[in-house]
Coordinates of C-alpha atoms in Angstrom, one line a residue:
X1 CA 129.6 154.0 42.8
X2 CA 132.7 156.2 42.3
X3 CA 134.2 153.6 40.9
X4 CA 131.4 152.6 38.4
X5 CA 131.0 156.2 36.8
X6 CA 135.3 155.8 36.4
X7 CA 134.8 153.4 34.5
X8 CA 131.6 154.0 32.8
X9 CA 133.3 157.4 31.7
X10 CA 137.0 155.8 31.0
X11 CA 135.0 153.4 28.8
X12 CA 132.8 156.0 26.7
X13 CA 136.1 158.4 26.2
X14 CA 138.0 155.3 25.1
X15 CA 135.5 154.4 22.9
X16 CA 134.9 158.2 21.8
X17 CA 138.9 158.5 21.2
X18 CA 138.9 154.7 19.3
X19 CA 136.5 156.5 16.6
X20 CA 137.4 159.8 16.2
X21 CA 141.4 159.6 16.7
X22 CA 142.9 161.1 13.3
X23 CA 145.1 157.9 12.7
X24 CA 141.8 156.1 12.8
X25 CA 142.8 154.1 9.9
X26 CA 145.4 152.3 12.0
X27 CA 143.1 150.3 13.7
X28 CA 141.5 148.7 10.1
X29 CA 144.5 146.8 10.5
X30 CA 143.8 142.7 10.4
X31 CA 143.4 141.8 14.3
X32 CA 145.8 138.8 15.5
X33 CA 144.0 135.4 15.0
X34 CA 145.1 134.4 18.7
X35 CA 142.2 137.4 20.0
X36 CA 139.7 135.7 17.5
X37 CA 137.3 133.7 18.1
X38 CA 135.4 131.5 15.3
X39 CA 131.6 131.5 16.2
X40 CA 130.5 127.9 15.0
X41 CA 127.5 126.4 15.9
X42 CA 127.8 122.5 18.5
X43 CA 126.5 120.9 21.5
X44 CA 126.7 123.6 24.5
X45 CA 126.6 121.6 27.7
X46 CA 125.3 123.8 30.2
X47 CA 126.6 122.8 33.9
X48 CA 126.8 124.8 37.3
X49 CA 130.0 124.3 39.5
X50 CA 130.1 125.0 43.0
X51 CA 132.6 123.5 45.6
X52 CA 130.9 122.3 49.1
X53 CA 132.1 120.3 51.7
X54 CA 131.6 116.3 51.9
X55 CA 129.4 115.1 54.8
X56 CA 127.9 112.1 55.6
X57 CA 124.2 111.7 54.8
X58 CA 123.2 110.1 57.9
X59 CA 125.0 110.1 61.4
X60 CA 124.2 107.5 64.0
X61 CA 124.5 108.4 67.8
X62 CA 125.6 105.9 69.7
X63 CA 123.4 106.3 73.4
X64 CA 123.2 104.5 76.6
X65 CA 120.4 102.7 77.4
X66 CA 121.2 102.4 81.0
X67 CA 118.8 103.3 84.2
X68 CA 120.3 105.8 86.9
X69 CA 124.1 107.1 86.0
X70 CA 127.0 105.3 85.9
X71 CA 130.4 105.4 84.7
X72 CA 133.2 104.6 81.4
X73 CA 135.4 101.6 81.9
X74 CA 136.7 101.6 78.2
X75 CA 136.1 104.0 75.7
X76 CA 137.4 104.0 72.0
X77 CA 140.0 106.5 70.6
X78 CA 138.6 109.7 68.9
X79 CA 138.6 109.8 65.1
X80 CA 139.3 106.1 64.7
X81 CA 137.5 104.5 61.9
X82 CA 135.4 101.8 63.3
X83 CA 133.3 98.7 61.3
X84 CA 129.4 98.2 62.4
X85 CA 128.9 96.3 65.8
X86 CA 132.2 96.7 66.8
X87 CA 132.7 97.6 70.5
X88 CA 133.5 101.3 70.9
X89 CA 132.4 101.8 74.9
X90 CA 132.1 100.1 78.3
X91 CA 130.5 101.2 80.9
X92 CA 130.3 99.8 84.9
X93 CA 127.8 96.6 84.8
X94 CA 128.4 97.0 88.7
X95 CA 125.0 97.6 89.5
X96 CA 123.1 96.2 86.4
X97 CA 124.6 93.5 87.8
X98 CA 123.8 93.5 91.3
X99 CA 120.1 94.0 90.2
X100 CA 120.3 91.2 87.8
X101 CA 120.6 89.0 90.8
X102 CA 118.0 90.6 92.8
X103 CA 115.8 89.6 89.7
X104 CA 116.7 86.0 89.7
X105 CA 116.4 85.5 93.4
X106 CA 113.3 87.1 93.4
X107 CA 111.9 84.8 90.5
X108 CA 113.4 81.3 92.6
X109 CA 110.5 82.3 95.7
X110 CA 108.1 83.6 93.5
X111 CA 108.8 80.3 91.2
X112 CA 108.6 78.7 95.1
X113 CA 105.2 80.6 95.6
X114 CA 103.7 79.6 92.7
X115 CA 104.2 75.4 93.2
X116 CA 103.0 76.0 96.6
X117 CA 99.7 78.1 95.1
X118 CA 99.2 75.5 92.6
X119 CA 99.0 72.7 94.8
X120 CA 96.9 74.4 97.5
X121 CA 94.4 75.2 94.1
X122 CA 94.5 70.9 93.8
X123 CA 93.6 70.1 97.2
X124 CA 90.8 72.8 97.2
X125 CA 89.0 71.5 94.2
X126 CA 89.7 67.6 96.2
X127 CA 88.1 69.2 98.7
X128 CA 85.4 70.6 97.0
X129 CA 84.7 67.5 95.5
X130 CA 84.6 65.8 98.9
X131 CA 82.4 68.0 100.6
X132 CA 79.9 68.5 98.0
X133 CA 79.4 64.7 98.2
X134 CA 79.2 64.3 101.8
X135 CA 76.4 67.2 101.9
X136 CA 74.5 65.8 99.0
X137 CA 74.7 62.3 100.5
X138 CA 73.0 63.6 103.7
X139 CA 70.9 65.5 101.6
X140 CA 69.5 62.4 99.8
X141 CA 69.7 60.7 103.3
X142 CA 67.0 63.8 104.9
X143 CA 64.7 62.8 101.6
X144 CA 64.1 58.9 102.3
X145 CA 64.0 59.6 106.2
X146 CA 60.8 62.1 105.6
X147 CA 59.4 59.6 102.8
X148 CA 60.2 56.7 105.3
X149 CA 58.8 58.2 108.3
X150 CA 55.6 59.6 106.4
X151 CA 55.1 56.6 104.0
X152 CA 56.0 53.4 106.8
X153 CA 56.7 54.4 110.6
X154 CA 53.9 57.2 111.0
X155 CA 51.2 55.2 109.3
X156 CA 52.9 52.3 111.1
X157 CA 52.3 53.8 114.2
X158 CA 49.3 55.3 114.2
X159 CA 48.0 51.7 113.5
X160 CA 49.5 50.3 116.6
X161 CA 47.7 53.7 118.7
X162 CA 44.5 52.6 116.5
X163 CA 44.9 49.0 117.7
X164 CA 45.6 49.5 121.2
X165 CA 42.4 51.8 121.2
X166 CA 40.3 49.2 120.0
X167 CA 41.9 47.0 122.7
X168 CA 41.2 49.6 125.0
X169 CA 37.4 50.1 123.8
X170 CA 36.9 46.0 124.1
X171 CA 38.6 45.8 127.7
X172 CA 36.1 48.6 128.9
X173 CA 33.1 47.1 127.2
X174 CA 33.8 43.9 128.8
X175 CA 35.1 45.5 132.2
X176 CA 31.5 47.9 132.2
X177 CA 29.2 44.8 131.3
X178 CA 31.2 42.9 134.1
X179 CA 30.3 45.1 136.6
X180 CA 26.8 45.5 135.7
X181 CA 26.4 41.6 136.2
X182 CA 28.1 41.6 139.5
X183 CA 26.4 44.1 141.0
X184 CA 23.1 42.7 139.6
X185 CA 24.8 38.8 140.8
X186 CA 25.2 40.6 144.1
X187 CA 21.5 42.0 144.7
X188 CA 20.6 38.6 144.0
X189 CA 23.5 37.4 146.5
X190 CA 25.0 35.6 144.6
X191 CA 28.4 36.4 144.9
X192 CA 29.9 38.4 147.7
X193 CA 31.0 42.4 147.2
X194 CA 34.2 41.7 147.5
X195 CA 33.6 40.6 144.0
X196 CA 31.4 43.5 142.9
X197 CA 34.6 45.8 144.2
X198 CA 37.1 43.9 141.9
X199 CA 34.7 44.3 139.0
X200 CA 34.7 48.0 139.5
X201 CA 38.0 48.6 140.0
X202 CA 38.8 46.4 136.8
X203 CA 36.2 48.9 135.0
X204 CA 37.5 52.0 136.2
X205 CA 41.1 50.8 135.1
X206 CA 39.4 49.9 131.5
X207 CA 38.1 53.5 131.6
X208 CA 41.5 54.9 132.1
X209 CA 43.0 52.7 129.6
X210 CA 40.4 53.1 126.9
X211 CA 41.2 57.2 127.8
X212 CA 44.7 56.7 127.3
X213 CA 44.7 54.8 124.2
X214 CA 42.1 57.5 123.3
X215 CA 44.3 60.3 124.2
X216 CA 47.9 58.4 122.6
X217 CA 46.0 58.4 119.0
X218 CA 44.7 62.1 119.6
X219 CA 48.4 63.2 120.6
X220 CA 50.0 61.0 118.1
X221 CA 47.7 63.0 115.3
X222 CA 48.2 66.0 116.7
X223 CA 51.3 66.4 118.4
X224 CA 53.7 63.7 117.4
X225 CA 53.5 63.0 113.5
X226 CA 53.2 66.7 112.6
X227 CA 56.1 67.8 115.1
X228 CA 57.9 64.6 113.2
X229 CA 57.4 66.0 109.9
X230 CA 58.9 69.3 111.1
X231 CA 61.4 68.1 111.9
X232 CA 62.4 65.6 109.0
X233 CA 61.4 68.8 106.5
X234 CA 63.7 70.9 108.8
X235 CA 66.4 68.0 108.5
X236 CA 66.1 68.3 104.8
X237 CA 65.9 71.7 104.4
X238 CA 69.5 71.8 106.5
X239 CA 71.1 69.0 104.1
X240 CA 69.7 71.1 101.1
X241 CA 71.0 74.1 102.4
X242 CA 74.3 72.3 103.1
X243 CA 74.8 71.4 99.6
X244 CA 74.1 75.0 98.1
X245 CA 76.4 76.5 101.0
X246 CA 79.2 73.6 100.1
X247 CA 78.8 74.3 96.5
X248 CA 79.4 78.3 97.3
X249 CA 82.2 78.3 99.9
X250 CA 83.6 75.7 97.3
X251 CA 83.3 78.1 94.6
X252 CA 84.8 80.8 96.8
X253 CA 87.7 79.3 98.6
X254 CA 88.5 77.9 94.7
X255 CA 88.7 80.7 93.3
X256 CA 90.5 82.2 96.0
X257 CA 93.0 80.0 95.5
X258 CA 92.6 80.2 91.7
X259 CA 93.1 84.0 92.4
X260 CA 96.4 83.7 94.5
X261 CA 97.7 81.3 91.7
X262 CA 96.6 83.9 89.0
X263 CA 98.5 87.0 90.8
X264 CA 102.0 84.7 91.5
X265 CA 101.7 83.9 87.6
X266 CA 101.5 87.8 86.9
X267 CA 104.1 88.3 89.5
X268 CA 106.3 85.7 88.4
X269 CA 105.4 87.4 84.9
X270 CA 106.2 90.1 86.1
X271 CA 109.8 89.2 87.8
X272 CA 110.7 87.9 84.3
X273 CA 109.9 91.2 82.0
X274 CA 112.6 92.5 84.8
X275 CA 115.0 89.9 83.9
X276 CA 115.0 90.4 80.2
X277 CA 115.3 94.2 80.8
X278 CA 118.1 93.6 83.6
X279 CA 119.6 90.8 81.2
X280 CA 119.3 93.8 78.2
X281 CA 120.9 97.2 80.5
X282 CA 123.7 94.4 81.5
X283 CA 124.0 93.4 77.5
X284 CA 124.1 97.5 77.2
X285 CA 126.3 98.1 79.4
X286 CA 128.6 97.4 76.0
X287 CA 128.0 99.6 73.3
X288 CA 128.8 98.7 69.6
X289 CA 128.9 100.9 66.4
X290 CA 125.4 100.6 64.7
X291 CA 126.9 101.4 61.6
X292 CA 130.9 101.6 60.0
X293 CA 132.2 105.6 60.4
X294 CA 134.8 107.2 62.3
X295 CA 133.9 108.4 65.7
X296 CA 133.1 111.4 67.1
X297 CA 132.6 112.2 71.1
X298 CA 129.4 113.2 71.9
X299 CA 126.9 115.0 70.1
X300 CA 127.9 117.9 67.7
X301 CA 125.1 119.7 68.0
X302 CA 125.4 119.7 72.4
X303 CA 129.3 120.3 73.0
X304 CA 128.7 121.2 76.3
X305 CA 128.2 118.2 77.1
X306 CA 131.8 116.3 75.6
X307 CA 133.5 116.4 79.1
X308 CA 131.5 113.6 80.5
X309 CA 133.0 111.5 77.2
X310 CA 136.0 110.1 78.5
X311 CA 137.1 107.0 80.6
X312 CA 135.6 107.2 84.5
X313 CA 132.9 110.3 83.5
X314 CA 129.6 109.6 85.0
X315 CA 126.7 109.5 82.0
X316 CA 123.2 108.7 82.8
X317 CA 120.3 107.2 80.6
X318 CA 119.6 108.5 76.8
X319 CA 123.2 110.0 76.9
X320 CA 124.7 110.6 73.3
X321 CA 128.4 109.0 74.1
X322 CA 129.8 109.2 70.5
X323 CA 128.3 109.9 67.0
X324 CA 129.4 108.0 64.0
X325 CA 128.8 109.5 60.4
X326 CA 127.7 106.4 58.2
X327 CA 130.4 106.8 55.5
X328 CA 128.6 104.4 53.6
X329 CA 126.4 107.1 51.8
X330 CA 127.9 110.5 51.3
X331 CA 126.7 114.0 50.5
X332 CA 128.1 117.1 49.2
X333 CA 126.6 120.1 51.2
X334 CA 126.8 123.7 48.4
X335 CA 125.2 127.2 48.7
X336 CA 124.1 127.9 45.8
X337 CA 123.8 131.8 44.8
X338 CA 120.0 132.9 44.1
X339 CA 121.1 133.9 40.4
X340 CA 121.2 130.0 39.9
X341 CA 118.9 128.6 42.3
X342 CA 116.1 128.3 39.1
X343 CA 117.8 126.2 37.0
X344 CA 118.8 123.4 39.7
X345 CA 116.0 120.3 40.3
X346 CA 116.2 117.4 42.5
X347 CA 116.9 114.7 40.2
X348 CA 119.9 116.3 38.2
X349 CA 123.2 114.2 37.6
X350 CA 126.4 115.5 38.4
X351 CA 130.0 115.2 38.9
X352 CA 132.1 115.1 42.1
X353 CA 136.2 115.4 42.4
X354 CA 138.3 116.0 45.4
X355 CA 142.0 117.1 46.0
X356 CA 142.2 114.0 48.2
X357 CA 142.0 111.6 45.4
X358 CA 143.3 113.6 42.2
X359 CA 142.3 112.3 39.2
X360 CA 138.9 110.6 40.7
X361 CA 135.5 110.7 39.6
X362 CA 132.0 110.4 41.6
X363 CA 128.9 110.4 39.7
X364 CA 126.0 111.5 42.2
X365 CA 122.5 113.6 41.7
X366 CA 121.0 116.7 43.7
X367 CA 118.5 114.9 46.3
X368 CA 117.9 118.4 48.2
X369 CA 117.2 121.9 47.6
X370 CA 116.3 124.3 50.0
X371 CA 113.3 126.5 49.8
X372 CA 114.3 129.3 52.1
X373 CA 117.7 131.0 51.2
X374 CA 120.4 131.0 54.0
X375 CA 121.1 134.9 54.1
X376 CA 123.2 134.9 57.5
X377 CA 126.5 136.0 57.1
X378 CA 129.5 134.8 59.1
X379 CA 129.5 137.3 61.9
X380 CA 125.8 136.6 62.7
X381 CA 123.8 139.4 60.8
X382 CA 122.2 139.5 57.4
X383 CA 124.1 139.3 54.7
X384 CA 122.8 141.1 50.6
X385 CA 124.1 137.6 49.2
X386 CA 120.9 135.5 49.3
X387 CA 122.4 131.4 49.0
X388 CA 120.5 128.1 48.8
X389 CA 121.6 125.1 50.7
X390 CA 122.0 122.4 48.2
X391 CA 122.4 118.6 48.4
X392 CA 124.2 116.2 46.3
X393 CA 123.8 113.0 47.6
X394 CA 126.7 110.1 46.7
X395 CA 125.6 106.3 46.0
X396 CA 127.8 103.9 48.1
X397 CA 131.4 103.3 46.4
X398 CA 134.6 101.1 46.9
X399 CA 136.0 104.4 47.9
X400 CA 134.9 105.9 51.3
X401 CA 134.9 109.3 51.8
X402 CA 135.7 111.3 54.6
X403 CA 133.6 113.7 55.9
X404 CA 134.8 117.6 56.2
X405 CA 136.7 117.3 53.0
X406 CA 136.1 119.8 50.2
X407 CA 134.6 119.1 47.0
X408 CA 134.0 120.4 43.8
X409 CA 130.7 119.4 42.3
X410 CA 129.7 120.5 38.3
X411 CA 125.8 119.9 38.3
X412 CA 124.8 118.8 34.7
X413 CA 121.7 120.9 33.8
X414 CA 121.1 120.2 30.2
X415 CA 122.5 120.1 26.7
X416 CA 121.8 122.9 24.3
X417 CA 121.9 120.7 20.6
X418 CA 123.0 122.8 17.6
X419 CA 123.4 126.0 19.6
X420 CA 125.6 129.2 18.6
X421 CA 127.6 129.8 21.4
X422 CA 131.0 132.5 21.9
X423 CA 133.5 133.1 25.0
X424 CA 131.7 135.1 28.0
X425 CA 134.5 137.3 27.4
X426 CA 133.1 138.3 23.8
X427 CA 129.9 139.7 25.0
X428 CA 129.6 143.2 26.6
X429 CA 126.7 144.6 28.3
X430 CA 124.8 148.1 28.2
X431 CA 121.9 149.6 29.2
X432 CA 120.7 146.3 29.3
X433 CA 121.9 145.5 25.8
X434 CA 124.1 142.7 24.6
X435 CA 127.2 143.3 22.0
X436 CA 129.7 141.6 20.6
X437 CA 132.7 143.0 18.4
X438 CA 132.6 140.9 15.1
X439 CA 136.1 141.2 13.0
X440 CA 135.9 142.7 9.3
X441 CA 138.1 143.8 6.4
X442 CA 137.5 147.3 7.7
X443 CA 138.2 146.6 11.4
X444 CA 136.0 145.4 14.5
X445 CA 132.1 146.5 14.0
X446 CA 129.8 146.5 17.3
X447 CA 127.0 144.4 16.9
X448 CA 123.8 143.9 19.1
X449 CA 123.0 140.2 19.6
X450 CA 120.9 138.5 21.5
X451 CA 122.0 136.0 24.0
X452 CA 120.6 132.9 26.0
X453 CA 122.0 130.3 28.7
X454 CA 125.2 130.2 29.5
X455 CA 128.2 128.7 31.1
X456 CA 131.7 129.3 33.0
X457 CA 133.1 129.2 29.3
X458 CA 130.9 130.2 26.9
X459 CA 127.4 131.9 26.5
X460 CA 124.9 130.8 23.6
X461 CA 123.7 133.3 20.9
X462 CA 120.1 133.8 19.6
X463 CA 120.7 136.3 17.0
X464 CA 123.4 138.5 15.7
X465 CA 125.7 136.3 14.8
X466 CA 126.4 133.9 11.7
X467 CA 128.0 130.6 11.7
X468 CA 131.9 130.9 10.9
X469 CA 132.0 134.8 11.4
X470 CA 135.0 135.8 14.1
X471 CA 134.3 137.8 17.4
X472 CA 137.3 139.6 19.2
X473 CA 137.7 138.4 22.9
X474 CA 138.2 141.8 24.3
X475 CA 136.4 144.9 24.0
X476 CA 138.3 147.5 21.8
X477 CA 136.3 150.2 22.9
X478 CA 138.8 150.5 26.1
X479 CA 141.4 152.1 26.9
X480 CA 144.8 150.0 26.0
X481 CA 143.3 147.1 24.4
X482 CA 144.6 145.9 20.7
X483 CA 146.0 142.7 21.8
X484 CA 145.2 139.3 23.8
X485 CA 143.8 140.8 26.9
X486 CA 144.4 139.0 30.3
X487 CA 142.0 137.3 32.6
X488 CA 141.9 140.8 34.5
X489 CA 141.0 143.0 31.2
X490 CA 138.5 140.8 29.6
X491 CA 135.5 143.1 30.4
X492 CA 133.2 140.7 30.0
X493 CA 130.1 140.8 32.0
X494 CA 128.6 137.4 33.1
X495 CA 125.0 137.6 33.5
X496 CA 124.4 134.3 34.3
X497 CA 127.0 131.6 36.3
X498 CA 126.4 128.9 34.2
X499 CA 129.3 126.3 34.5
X500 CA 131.2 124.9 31.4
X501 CA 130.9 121.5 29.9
X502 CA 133.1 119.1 28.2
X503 CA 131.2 119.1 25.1
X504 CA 131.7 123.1 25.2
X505 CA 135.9 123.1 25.6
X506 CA 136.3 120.4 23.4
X507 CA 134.8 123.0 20.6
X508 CA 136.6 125.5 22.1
X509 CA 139.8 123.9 21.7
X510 CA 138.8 122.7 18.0
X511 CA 140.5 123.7 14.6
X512 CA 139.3 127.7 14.6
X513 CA 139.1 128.4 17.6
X514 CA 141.3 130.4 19.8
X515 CA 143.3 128.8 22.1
X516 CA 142.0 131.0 24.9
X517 CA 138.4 130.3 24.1
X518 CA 138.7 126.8 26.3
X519 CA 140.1 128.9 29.1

C-alpha cells in the first residue's frame, strides 16, 4: 500500500510539474516517431498463452492377475520406451504350474469317472428294460391262469363232482332198492341172510359214497373254487404290483445313475473352468505392455508401494507392477488464472510448441476445464490466486511426446474483424477510467477512450480514437519520461491477459507502426 500511494503521488506531482513547469512550451516539441504509435483499424486475433506441462491423456497399469503372492524373475528397465504387447515382467510360474497339473490329473479320473458313470446309466436302462418285461410277462401270465381256472378247470371240475354225485345218487338208489328185495327175498326164504347182509353193507357204502360225492361238490363250491380264485386274484394282483414296483425302482435306480452321470459332467465342468483359469494365471505369469509408453514402476499415485518393484520382490494379486503413459494421445495440463477462465470453452483450437523440438508446431483443442478453481498453494494452505485446471488434449502425431516436458500453449479465442486496436502500453488506467495520450501539433493531449478485449500485444478500442491518429507508448505524465520507455517504465495497466495473435504483430510490424508495437 505504501508503495501504491508513492506512486500514485509521484505520478500526480509529475503530472502537476509536466503542466505547470514555466518552460512548458518545451514539451510542444514534435515526439520521436519511434514512441508513436499509428492507431489503424485490422483483424485483432484475440488468444490466451499459458505454458503447462505435457502429460499423457491416459495411463495404463500394468497388474498381476495372479492368486496368492509370488515373486519377479525378469523385470524391464525403468524409463525404457516400450511398443504394445511387448513383455515388460515375469513372474515365478512355479506354482501356477504345479496347480496346472493338479488340474489336469484331476480331469484324467474325473474323465475316468465319467465313462464308468455313463456305462453303468446303459446297463441300468438294459436292465430296466429287462425287468419290466419279465414282470409284465408274469403279469399277463397271472391274467390267463384266473381266466383259465375260472372259464375251463373250475367249471371243469365242478362237472366231474356233479357227475360223480349223480353216480353216487344211482349206486345208492340201486344199493337201497337191493336191500329192500333181499330182505323181502329173505322173509320169503328165498335166499339166505348172508345175502341180505351183503346187500346192506353194499347200501350203507352207497350211503357214504353218495355223502361224499354230496359233500366233494358242497366243498368244491364252497371251499375250493373260491379259495382258488383268491388265490389266482392274489397271484395277479402280485404280478401287477410287480410291474408298477419294476417300473418305479427302474425309474429310481435310472435316475440315480442319470444323477451320478449329471454331477461327474458338472464336476468334470467344473475341473475344466480351473484349467482355463490355471492355463490363464500361467499365461499371466508374463506380463506385456497393453499399450506403447515408457515405463514407470508402480503406481504414482501409491509410492509406498515401489520397493516390492524389482527383480525377486514378492507381489500378490491386483498389484500395480508398472504404469505406462499411452504416448499415443497427449495433453497439455495449464492453470489458468480466474481473470481468464470466462473466455476459455471446450472446443477451442490452439497452438502447442516445445523447447524440445524448436521450431515445431502442434495443433490441438481445449477438451477440459475445471469447474472448481485449484486455490492451494505450494506449501499446503490457501493461496489469494484463484487458478483453473485446464486441458488441451493433442491428436495422435508422427511425433511422440514425452510426458513431463513443458509447453507453451496460445489458445485461439476469436478474431475481432475491423477492430481499432493500440499497444497495452498506450492505455493508462484511473479511477476506473481508460486514457490514452494522442500526439498533436501542440504536444500530447490525454484522452478518455473506451476500451474492449485484449491481448499480450495490443488492446481494442471502442471509442476515443480515430483511424490514422498517433498514440505515444508511454505515459508523459511521469516522472523522466520523453523518450522510448523500456519494458520496465511502460506504465501500462493490463486489465485483461489476453494473448497476442499473428494477425495482430503482423499489423504491428506494418508500414506506420512503431517498431516496438509488435513487442
Amino acid at each position: 500500500m505504501n508503495k501504491i500511494l508513492l506512486t500514485t503521488v509521484v505520478g500526480l506531482g509529475g503530472g502537476a510539474l509536466f503542466w505547470f513547469w514555466p518552460s512548458h512550451d518545451a514539451a510542444a516539441a514534435p515526439t520521436p516517431e519511434r514512441d508513436l504509435y499509428t492507431v489503424r483499424r485490422a483483424d485483432l486475433e484475440i488468444s490466451l498463452t499459458e505454458n503447462g506441462t505435457m502429460v499423457a491423456k491416459e495411463s495404463q497399469k500394468v497388474t498381476s492377475k495372479i492368486k496368492g503372492e509370488s515373486k519377479i524373475l525378469f523385470l524391464v528397465e525403468e524409463g525404457k520406451q516400450v511398443e504394445q504387447d511387448e513383455v515388460v515382467c515375469k513372474i515365478d510360474p512355479t506354482q501356477a504350474q504345479s496347480q496346472l497339473e493338479q488340474v489336469q490329473l484331476e480331469i484324467l479320473q474325473t474323465e475316468a469317472n465319467l465313462k464308468t458313470a455313463r456305462t453303468e446309466l446303459d446297463i441300468q436302462t438294459v436292465e430296466n428294460v429287462a425287468t419290466l418285461t419279465k414282470a409284465k410277462t408274469a403279469l399277463d401270465r397271472a391274467q390267463k391262469e384266473i381266466e383259465k381256472y375260472r372259464d375251463g378247470q373250475a367249471p371243469q371240475e365242478r362237472s366231474k363232482l356233479e357227475v360223480a354225485l349223480k353216480d353216487a345218487e344211482t349206486a345208492f338208489n340201486r344199493a337201497e332198492k337191493n336191500l329192500e328185495d333181499s330182505k323181502k327175498l329173505f322173509e320169503q326164504n328165498y335166499i339166505k341172510k348172508s345175502e341180505v347182509e351183503d346187500h346192506q353193507i353194499a347200501y350203507d357204502r352207497a350211503v357214504v359214497q353218495k355223502k361224499g360225492a354230496q359233500s366233494d361238490l358242497n366243498m368244491f363250491d364252497k371251499y375250493t373254487f373260491p379259495m382258488a380264485i383268491t388265490d389266482l386274484d392274489t397271484k395277479l394282483a402280485d404280478a401287477e404290483r410287480e410291474v408298477s414296483t419294476a417300473e418305479k425302482r427302474g425309474e429310481s435306480t435310472l435316475g440315480q445313475k442319470s444323477v451320478n452321470v449329471q454331477q461327474v459332467e458338472k464336476r468334470l465342468k467344473v475341473q475344466q473352468q480351473q484349467l482355463k483359469e490355471r492355463q490363464e494365471d500361467l499365461e499371466n505369469m508374463t506380463l506385456k505392455a497393453p499399450c506403447p509408453g515408457i515405463v514407470v514402476y508402480g503406481n504414482p499415485h501409491e509410492p509406498w508401494y515401489r520397493d516390492r518393484v524389482k527383480v525377486g520382490g514378492q507381489i500378490y494379486g491386483n498389484f500395480t507392477v508398472m504404469t505406462i503413459p499411452d504416448l499415443r494421445v497427449m495433453q497439455v495440463k495449464l492453470q489458468i488464472h480466474e481473470a481468464d477462465i470466462s473466455k476459455l470453452k471446450v472446443g477451442q483450437k490452439a497452438t502447442v510448441t516445445t523447447d524440445s523440438y524448436p521450431g515445431l508446431q502442434l495443433a490441438g483443442e481445449v477438451t477440459k476445464i475445471a469447474s472448481v478453481a485449484s486455490s492451494n498453494s505450494d506449501w499446503g494452505g490457501q493461496s489469494e490466486v484463484k487458478k483453473f485446471d485446464v486441458e488441451v488434449t493433442l491428436p495422435a502425431g508422427d511425433v511422440q511426446m514425452r510426458p513431463g516436458i513443458s509447453a507453451k500453449v496460445q489458445i485461439h479465442i476469436e478474431t475481432r474483424e475491423k477492430a481499432l486496436f493500440v499497444p497495452l502500453q498506450s492505455v493508462f488506467a484511473e479511477d476506473g477510467v481508460h486514457y490514452c495520450h494522442v500526439a498533436t501539433g501542440e504536444g500530447p493531449a490525454r484522452r478518455k477512450v473506451q476500451v474492449g478485449t485484449s491481448n499480450d500485444t495490443y488492446i481494442e478500442v471502442l471509442d476515443g480514437l480515430a483511424d490514422g491518429e498517433k498514440v505515444l507508448l508511454y505515459n508523459p505524465s511521469l516522472p523522466g519520461t520523453g523518450s522510448s520507455p523500456s519494458d520496465a517504465d511502460t506504465g501500462g495497466t493490463k486489465e485483461t491477459e489476453a494473448k497476442p495473435g499473428k494477425e495482430a504483430a503482423a499489423a504491428a510490424n506494418s508500414p506506420g507502426a512503431s517498431p516496438k508495437s509488435g513487442s
